[in-house]
mmCIF file of C-alpha atoms in Angstrom:
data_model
loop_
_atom_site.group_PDB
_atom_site.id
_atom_site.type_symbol
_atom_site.label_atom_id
_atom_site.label_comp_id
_atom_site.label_asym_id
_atom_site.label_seq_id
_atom_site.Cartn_x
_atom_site.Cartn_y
_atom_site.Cartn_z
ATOM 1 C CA UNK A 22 57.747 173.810 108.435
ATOM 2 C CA UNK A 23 57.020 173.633 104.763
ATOM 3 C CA UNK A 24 58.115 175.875 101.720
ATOM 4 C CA UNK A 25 55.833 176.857 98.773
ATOM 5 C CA UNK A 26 58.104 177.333 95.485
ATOM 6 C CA UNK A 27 56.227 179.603 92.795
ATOM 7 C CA UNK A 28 57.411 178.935 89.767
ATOM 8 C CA UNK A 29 56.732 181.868 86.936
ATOM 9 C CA UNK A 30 58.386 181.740 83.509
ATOM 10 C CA UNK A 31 61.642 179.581 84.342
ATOM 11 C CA UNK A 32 62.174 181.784 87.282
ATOM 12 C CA UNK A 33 61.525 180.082 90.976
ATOM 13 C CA UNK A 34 60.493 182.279 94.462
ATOM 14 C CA UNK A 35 60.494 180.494 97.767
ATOM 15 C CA UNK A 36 58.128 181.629 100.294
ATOM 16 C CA UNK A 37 58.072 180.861 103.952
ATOM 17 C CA UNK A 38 54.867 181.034 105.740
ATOM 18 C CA UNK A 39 55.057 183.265 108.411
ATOM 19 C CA UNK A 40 55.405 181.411 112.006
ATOM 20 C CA UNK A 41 55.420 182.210 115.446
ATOM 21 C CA UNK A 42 59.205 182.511 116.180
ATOM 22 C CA UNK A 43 60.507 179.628 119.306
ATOM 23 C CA UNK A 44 62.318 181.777 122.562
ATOM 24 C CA UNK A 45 64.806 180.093 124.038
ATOM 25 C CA UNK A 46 66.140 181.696 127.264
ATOM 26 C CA UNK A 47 69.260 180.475 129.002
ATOM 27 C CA UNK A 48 71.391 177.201 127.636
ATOM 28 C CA UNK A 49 69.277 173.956 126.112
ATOM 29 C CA UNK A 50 68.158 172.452 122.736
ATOM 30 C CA UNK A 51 66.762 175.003 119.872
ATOM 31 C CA UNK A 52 63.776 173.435 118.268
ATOM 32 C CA UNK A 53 63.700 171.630 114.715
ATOM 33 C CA UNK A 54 59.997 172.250 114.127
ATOM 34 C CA UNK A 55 60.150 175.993 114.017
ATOM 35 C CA UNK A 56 61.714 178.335 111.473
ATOM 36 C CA UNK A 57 62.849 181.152 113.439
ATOM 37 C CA UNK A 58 64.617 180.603 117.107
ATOM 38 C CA UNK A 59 65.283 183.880 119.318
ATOM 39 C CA UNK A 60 67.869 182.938 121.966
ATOM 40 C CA UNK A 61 68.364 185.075 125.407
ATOM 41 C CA UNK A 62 71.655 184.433 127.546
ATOM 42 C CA UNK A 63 71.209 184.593 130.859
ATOM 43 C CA UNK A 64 75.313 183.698 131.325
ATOM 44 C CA UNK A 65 77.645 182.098 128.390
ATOM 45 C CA UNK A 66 75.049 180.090 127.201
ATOM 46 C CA UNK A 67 75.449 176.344 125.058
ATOM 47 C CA UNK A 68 72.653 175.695 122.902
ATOM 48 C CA UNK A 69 72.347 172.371 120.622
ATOM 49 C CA UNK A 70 70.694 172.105 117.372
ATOM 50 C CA UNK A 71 69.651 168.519 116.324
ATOM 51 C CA UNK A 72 69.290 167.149 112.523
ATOM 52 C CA UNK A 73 67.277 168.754 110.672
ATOM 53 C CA UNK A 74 63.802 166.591 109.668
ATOM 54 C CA UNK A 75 64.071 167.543 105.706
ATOM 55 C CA UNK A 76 66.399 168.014 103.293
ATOM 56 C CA UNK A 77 66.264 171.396 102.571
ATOM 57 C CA UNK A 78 64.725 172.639 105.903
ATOM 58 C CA UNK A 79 65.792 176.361 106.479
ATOM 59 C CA UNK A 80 66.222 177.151 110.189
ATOM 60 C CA UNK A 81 66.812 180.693 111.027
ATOM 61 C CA UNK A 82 68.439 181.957 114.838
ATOM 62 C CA UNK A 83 69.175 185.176 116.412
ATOM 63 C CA UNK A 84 70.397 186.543 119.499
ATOM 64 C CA UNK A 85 67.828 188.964 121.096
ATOM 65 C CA UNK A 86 69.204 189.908 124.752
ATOM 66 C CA UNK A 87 72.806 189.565 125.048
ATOM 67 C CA UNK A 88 73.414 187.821 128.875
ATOM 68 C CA UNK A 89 76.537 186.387 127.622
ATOM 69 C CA UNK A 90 78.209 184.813 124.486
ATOM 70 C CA UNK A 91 75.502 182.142 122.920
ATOM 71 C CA UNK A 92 77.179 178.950 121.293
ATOM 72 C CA UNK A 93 75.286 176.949 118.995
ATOM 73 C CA UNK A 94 76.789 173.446 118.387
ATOM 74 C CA UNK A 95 74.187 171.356 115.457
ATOM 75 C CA UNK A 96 74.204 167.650 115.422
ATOM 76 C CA UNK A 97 76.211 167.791 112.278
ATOM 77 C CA UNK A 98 77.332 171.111 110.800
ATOM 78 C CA UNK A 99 79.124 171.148 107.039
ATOM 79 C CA UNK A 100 81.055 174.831 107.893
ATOM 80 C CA UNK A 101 82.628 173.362 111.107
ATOM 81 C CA UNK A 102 81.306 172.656 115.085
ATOM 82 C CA UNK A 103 80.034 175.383 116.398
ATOM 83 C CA UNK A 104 78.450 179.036 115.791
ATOM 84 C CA UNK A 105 78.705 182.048 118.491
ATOM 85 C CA UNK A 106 76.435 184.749 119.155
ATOM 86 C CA UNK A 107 78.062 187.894 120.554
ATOM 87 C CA UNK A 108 76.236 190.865 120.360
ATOM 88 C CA UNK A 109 72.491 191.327 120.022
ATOM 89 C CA UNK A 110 71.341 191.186 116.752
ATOM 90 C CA UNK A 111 73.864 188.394 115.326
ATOM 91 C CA UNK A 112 71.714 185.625 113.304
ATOM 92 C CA UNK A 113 72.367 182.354 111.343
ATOM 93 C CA UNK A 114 70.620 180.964 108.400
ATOM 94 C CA UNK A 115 71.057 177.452 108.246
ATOM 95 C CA UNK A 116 69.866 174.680 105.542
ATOM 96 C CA UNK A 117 69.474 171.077 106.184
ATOM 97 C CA UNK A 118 71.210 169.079 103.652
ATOM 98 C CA UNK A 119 70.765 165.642 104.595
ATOM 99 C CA UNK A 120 72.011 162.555 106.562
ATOM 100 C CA UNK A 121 76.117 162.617 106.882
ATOM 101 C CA UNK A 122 76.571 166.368 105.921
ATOM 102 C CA UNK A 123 74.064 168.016 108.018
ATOM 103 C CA UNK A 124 73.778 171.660 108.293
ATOM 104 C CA UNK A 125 75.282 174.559 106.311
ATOM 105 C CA UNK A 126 75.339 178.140 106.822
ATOM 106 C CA UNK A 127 74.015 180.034 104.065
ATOM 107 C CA UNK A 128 73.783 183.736 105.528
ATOM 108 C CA UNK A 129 74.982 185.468 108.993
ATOM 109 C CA UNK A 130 74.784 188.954 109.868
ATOM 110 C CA UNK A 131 73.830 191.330 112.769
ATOM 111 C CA UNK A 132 70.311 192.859 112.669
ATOM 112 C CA UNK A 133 71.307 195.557 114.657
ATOM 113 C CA UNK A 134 74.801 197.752 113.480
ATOM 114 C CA UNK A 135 74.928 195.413 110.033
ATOM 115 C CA UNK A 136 78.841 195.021 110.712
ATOM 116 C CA UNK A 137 79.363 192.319 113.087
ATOM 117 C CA UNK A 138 77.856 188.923 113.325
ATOM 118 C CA UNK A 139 77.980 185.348 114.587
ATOM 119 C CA UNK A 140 81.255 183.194 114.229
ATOM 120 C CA UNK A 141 81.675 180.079 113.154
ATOM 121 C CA UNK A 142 84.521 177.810 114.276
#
Protein backbone atom coordinates (compact mmCIF):
# COMPACT_ATOMS: atom_id res chain seq x y z
CA UNK A 1 0.00 0.00 0.00
CA UNK A 2 1.25 3.45 -0.77
CA UNK A 3 -0.23 7.03 -0.09
CA UNK A 4 -0.06 9.99 -2.56
CA UNK A 5 0.04 13.42 -0.45
CA UNK A 6 -1.15 16.49 -2.71
CA UNK A 7 0.13 19.30 -1.50
CA UNK A 8 -1.81 22.75 -2.68
CA UNK A 9 -1.01 26.12 -1.10
CA UNK A 10 0.38 24.95 2.46
CA UNK A 11 -2.58 22.73 2.72
CA UNK A 12 -1.85 18.69 2.42
CA UNK A 13 -4.73 15.84 1.14
CA UNK A 14 -3.91 12.19 1.48
CA UNK A 15 -5.34 9.90 -0.97
CA UNK A 16 -5.58 6.18 -0.83
CA UNK A 17 -5.77 4.30 -3.99
CA UNK A 18 -8.64 2.32 -4.08
CA UNK A 19 -7.88 -1.60 -3.38
CA UNK A 20 -9.56 -4.71 -3.41
CA UNK A 21 -10.57 -5.11 0.30
CA UNK A 22 -8.83 -8.79 2.09
CA UNK A 23 -12.00 -11.26 3.63
CA UNK A 24 -11.13 -12.97 6.37
CA UNK A 25 -13.71 -15.58 7.52
CA UNK A 26 -13.44 -17.39 10.82
CA UNK A 27 -10.25 -16.79 13.39
CA UNK A 28 -6.45 -16.30 11.76
CA UNK A 29 -3.96 -13.50 10.80
CA UNK A 30 -5.44 -10.16 8.98
CA UNK A 31 -3.10 -9.21 6.23
CA UNK A 32 -0.42 -6.26 6.35
CA UNK A 33 -0.34 -5.75 2.58
CA UNK A 34 -3.90 -4.66 2.17
CA UNK A 35 -5.68 -1.51 3.31
CA UNK A 36 -9.04 -2.60 4.05
CA UNK A 37 -9.74 -6.17 5.96
CA UNK A 38 -13.55 -7.41 6.17
CA UNK A 39 -13.72 -10.05 8.93
CA UNK A 40 -16.74 -12.78 9.17
CA UNK A 41 -17.16 -14.81 12.57
CA UNK A 42 -18.13 -17.98 12.17
CA UNK A 43 -17.97 -18.42 16.37
CA UNK A 44 -15.99 -15.87 18.85
CA UNK A 45 -13.40 -15.40 16.56
CA UNK A 46 -9.31 -14.29 17.48
CA UNK A 47 -7.72 -12.55 14.76
CA UNK A 48 -3.90 -11.23 14.91
CA UNK A 49 -2.55 -8.27 13.25
CA UNK A 50 1.29 -8.26 12.73
CA UNK A 51 3.66 -4.98 12.50
CA UNK A 52 2.90 -2.90 10.23
CA UNK A 53 5.72 -2.70 7.09
CA UNK A 54 5.83 1.38 7.13
CA UNK A 55 5.70 3.97 9.31
CA UNK A 56 2.68 5.54 8.65
CA UNK A 57 0.82 2.56 7.02
CA UNK A 58 -3.03 3.04 7.53
CA UNK A 59 -4.83 -0.31 7.91
CA UNK A 60 -8.52 -0.16 7.98
CA UNK A 61 -10.96 -3.40 9.48
CA UNK A 62 -14.55 -4.03 9.76
CA UNK A 63 -16.85 -6.58 10.83
CA UNK A 64 -19.23 -7.64 7.96
CA UNK A 65 -21.29 -10.84 9.26
CA UNK A 66 -21.55 -10.99 12.88
CA UNK A 67 -20.99 -15.10 13.82
CA UNK A 68 -19.72 -14.08 17.10
CA UNK A 69 -17.61 -11.36 18.92
CA UNK A 70 -14.27 -10.71 16.61
CA UNK A 71 -11.03 -9.87 18.71
CA UNK A 72 -8.25 -8.30 17.09
CA UNK A 73 -4.95 -8.53 19.09
CA UNK A 74 -1.82 -6.41 16.77
CA UNK A 75 1.73 -7.34 17.34
CA UNK A 76 2.15 -4.15 19.24
CA UNK A 77 -0.78 -1.80 19.81
CA UNK A 78 -0.06 1.95 21.50
CA UNK A 79 -4.07 2.20 22.87
CA UNK A 80 -3.74 -1.18 24.72
CA UNK A 81 -3.95 -5.28 23.60
CA UNK A 82 -6.72 -5.91 21.97
CA UNK A 83 -9.82 -4.47 19.84
CA UNK A 84 -13.45 -6.28 19.70
CA UNK A 85 -15.89 -6.35 17.06
CA UNK A 86 -19.48 -6.78 18.23
CA UNK A 87 -22.01 -5.93 15.97
CA UNK A 88 -21.84 -5.71 12.20
CA UNK A 89 -20.68 -2.67 11.01
CA UNK A 90 -17.99 -1.87 13.89
CA UNK A 91 -14.51 -0.77 12.14
CA UNK A 92 -10.96 0.31 13.23
CA UNK A 93 -8.60 2.68 11.65
CA UNK A 94 -5.27 1.94 12.61
CA UNK A 95 -1.74 3.75 11.79
CA UNK A 96 1.58 2.17 11.95
CA UNK A 97 3.92 4.19 13.91
CA UNK A 98 7.01 2.36 14.01
CA UNK A 99 9.25 -0.26 15.75
CA UNK A 100 8.54 -0.31 19.80
CA UNK A 101 5.15 1.62 19.67
CA UNK A 102 3.37 -0.12 16.99
CA UNK A 103 -0.14 0.55 16.17
CA UNK A 104 -2.59 3.30 17.17
CA UNK A 105 -6.14 3.75 16.70
CA UNK A 106 -7.03 6.82 15.05
CA UNK A 107 -10.92 6.36 14.30
CA UNK A 108 -13.66 3.54 15.30
CA UNK A 109 -17.19 3.59 14.60
CA UNK A 110 -20.10 1.36 13.36
CA UNK A 111 -21.04 1.64 9.65
CA UNK A 112 -24.28 0.49 10.27
CA UNK A 113 -26.55 2.41 13.37
CA UNK A 114 -23.42 5.13 13.78
CA UNK A 115 -23.77 4.61 17.72
CA UNK A 116 -21.90 1.65 18.69
CA UNK A 117 -18.51 0.44 17.71
CA UNK A 118 -15.46 -1.70 18.40
CA UNK A 119 -13.76 -1.72 21.95
CA UNK A 120 -10.56 -1.47 22.81
CA UNK A 121 -9.09 -2.97 25.99
Amino acid sequence: MFIILIIMADMIFPLIPNAAADANSGPGAVSVTTYFTELTTTGADAFTLADGTKVGQLKKIILVSDGGDATLTPATFVDGSTVTFADVGDYVVLIYTGDGAGWRAIETGNDADGVTGPVIA
